[in-house]
PDB file of C-alpha atoms in Angstrom:
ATOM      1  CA  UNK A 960      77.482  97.332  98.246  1.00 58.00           C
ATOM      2  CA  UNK A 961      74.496  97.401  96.042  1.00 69.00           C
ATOM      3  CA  UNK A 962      70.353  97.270  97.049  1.00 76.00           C
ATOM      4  CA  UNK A 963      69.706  93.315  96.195  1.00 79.00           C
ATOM      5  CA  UNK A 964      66.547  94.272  93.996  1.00 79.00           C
ATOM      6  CA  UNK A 965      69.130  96.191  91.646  1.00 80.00           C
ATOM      7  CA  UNK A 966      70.987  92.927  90.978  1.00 83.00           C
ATOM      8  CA  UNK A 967      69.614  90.976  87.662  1.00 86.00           C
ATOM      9  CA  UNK A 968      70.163  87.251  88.221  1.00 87.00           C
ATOM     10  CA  UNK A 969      71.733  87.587  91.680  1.00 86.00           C
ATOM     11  CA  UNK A 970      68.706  85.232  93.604  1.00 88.00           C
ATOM     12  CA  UNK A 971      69.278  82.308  91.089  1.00 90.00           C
ATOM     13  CA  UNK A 972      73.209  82.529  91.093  1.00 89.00           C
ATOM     14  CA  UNK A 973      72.856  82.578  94.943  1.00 88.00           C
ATOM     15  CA  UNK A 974      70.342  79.261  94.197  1.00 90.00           C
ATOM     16  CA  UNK A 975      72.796  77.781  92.280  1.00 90.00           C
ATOM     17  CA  UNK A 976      75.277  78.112  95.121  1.00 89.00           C
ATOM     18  CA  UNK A 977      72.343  76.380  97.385  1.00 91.00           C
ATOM     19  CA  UNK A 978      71.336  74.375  95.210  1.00 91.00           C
ATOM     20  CA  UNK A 979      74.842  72.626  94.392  1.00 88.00           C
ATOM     21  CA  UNK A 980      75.977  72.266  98.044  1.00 89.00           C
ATOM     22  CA  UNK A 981      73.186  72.850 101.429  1.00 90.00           C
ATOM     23  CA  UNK A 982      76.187  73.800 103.539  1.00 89.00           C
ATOM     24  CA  UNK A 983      78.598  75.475 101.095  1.00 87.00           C
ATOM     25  CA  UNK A 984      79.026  78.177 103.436  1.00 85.00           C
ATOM     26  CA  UNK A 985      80.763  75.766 105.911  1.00 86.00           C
ATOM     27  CA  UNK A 986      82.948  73.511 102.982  1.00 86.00           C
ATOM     28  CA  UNK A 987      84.363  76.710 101.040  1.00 88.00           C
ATOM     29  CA  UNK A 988      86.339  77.293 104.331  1.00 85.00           C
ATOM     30  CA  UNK A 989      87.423  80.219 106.383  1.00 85.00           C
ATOM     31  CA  UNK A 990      88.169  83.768 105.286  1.00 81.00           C
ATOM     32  CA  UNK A 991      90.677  86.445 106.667  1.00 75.00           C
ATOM     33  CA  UNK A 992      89.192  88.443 104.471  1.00 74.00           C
ATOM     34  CA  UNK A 993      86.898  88.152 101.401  1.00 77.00           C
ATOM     35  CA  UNK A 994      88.495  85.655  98.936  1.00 77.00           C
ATOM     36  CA  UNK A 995      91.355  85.539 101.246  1.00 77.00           C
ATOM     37  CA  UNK A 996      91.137  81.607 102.218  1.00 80.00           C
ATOM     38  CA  UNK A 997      93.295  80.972 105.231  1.00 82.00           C
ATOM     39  CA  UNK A 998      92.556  76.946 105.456  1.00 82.00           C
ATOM     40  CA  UNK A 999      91.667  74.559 102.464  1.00 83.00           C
ATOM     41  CA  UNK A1000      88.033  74.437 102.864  1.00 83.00           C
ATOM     42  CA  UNK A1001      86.320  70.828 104.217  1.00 84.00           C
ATOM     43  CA  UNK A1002      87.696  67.694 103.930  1.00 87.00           C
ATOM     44  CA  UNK A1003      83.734  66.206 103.887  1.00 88.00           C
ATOM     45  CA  UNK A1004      83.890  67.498 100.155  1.00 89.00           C
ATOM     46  CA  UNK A1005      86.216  67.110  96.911  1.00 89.00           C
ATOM     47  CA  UNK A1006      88.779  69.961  95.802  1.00 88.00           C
ATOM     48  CA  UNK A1007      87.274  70.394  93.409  1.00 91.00           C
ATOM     49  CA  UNK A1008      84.119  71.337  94.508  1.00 91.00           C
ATOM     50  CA  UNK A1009      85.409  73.404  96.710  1.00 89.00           C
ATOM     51  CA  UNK A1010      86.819  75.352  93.914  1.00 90.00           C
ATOM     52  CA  UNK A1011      83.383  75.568  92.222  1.00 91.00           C
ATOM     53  CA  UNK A1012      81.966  76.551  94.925  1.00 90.00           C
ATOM     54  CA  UNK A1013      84.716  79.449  95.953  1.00 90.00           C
ATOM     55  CA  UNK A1014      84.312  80.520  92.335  1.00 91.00           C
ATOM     56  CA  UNK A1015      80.387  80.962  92.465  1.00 91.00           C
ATOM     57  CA  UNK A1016      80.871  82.916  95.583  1.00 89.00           C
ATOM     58  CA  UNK A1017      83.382  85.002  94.206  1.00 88.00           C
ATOM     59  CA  UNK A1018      80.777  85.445  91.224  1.00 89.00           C
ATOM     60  CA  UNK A1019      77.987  86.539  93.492  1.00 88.00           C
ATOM     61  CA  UNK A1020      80.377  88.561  95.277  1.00 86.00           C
ATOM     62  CA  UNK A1021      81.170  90.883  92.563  1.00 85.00           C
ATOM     63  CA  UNK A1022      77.252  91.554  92.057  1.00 84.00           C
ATOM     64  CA  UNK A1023      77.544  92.885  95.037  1.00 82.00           C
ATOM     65  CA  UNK A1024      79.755  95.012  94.588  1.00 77.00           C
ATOM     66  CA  UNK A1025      82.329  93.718  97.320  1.00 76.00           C
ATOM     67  CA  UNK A1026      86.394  93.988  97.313  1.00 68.00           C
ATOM     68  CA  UNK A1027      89.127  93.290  99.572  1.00 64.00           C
ATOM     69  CA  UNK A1028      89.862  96.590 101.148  1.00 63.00           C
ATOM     70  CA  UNK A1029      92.766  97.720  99.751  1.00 63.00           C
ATOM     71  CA  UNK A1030      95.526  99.890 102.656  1.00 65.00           C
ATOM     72  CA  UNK A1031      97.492 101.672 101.513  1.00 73.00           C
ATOM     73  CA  UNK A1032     100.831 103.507 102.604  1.00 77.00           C
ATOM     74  CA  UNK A1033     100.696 107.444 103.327  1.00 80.00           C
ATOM     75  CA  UNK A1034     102.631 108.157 100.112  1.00 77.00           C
ATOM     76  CA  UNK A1035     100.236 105.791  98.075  1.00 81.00           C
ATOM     77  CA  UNK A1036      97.137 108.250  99.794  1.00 85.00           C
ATOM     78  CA  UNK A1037      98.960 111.048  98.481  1.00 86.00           C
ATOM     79  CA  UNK A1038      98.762 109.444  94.985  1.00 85.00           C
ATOM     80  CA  UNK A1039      95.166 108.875  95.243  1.00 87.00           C
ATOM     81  CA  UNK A1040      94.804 112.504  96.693  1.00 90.00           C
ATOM     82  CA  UNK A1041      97.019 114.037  93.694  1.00 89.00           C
ATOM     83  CA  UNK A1042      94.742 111.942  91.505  1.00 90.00           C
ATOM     84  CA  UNK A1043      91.796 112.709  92.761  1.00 92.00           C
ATOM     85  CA  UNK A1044      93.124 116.759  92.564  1.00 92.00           C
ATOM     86  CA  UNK A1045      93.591 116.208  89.193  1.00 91.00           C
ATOM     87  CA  UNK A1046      90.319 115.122  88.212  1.00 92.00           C
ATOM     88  CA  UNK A1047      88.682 117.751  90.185  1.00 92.00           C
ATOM     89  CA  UNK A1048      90.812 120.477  88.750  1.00 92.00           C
ATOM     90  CA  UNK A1049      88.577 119.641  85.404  1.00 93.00           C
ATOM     91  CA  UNK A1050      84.787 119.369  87.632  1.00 93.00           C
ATOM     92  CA  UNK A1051      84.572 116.414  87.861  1.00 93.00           C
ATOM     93  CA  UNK A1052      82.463 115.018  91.294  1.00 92.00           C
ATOM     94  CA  UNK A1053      83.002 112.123  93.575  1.00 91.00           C
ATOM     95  CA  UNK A1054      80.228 110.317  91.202  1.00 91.00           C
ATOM     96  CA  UNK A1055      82.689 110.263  88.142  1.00 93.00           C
ATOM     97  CA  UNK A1056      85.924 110.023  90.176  1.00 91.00           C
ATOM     98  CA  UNK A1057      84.436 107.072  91.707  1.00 89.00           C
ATOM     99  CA  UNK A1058      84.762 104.185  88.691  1.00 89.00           C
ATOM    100  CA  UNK A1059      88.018 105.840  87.015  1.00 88.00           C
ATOM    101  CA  UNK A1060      89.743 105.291  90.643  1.00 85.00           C
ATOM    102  CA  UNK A1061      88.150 101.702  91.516  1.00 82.00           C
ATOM    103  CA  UNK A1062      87.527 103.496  94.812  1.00 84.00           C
ATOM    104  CA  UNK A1063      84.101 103.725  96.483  1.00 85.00           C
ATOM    105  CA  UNK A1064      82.387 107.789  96.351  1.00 87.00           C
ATOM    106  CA  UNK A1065      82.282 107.010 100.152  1.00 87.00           C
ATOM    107  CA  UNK A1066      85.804 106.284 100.713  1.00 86.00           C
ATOM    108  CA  UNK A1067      86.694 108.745  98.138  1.00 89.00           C
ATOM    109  CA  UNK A1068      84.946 111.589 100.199  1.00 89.00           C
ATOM    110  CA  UNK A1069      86.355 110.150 103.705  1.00 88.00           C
ATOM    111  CA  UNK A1070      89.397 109.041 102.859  1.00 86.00           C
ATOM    112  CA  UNK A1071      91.474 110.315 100.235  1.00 88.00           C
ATOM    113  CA  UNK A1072      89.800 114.419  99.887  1.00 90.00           C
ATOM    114  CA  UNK A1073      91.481 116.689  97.148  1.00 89.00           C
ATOM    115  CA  UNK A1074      94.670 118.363  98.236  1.00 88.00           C
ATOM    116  CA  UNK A1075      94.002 121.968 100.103  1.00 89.00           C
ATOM    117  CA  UNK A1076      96.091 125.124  98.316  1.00 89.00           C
ATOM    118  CA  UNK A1077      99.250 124.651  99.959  1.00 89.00           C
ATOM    119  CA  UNK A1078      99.366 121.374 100.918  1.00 87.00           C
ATOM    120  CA  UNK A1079     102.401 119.250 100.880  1.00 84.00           C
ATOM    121  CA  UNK A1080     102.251 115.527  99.844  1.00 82.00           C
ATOM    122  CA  UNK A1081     104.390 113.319 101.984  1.00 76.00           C
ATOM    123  CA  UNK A1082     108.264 113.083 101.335  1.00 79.00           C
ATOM    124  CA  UNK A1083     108.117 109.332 100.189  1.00 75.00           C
ATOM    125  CA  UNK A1084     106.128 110.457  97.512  1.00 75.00           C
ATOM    126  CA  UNK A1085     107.815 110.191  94.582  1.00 74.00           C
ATOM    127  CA  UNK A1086     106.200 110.525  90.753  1.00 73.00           C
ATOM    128  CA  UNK A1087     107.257 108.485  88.144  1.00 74.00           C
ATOM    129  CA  UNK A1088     106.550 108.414  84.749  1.00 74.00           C
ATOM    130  CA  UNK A1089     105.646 105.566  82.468  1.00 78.00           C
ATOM    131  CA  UNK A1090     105.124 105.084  78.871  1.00 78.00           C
ATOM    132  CA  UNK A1091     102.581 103.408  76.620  1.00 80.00           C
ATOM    133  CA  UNK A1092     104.440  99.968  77.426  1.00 82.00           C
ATOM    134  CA  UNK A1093     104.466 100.858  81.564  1.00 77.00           C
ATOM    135  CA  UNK A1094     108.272 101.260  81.342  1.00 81.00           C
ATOM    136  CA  UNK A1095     109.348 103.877  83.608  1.00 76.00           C
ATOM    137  CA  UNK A1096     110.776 106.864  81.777  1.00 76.00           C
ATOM    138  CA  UNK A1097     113.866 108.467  83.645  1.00 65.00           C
TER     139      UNK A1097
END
């Protein structure tokens, strides 16, 4: 999440949200998650401005600075951890591992630490290599 004041133009797309619909919060419909709509929104409205209106959100959304959290299998960790090991090895800190990784310095430093000398990654873990293309080489 980002400090509101930081945001250029995030007050008047959040007015042009209000400004569209008084009670878009209750027509864009119910969320499991963010952007995860688990009913079709209100029937009080069109479909199509409920899709406006899901889309603005989702604009004002990314100012922010918010995603879906992402979970992630033990052997996926370990990828993030080998990754993160990686870019380490050559000094980089949480700071700079933090937009090549799409993952937060926070969750970075709780959540997926650089592997210890020794450490094993989990046996599902399995490497594969890819070319230019994203074909897996064998």
């Amino acid at each position: 999440m980002k400090n509101i004041k930081d945001i250029p133009n995030f007050m008047k797309e959040l007015n042009k949200l209000e400004n569209k619909d008084k009670n878009w919060f209750l027509h864009v419909g119910a969320e499991s998650s963010p952007g995860n709509y688990i009913d079709d929104g209100s029937l009080e409205i069109s479909g199509k401005q409920i899709s406006q209106e899901r889309k603005q959100l989702s604009k004002i959304r990314k100012m922010l600075g918010i995603n879906t959290r992402a979970y992630r299998t033990e052997s996926q960790r370990d990828a993030v951890r080998l990754l993160v090991t990686y870019y380490r090895n050559f000094g980089l800190n949480n700071r700079q591992i933090s937009p090549l990784t799409s993952l937060s310095e926070s969750a970075l430093r709780h959540n997926y630490p650089s592997l210890r000398e020794g450490e094993l990654l989990h046996p599902t873990y399995v490497l594969k290599l890819r070319n230019r293309y994203g074909r897996i080489i064998e």
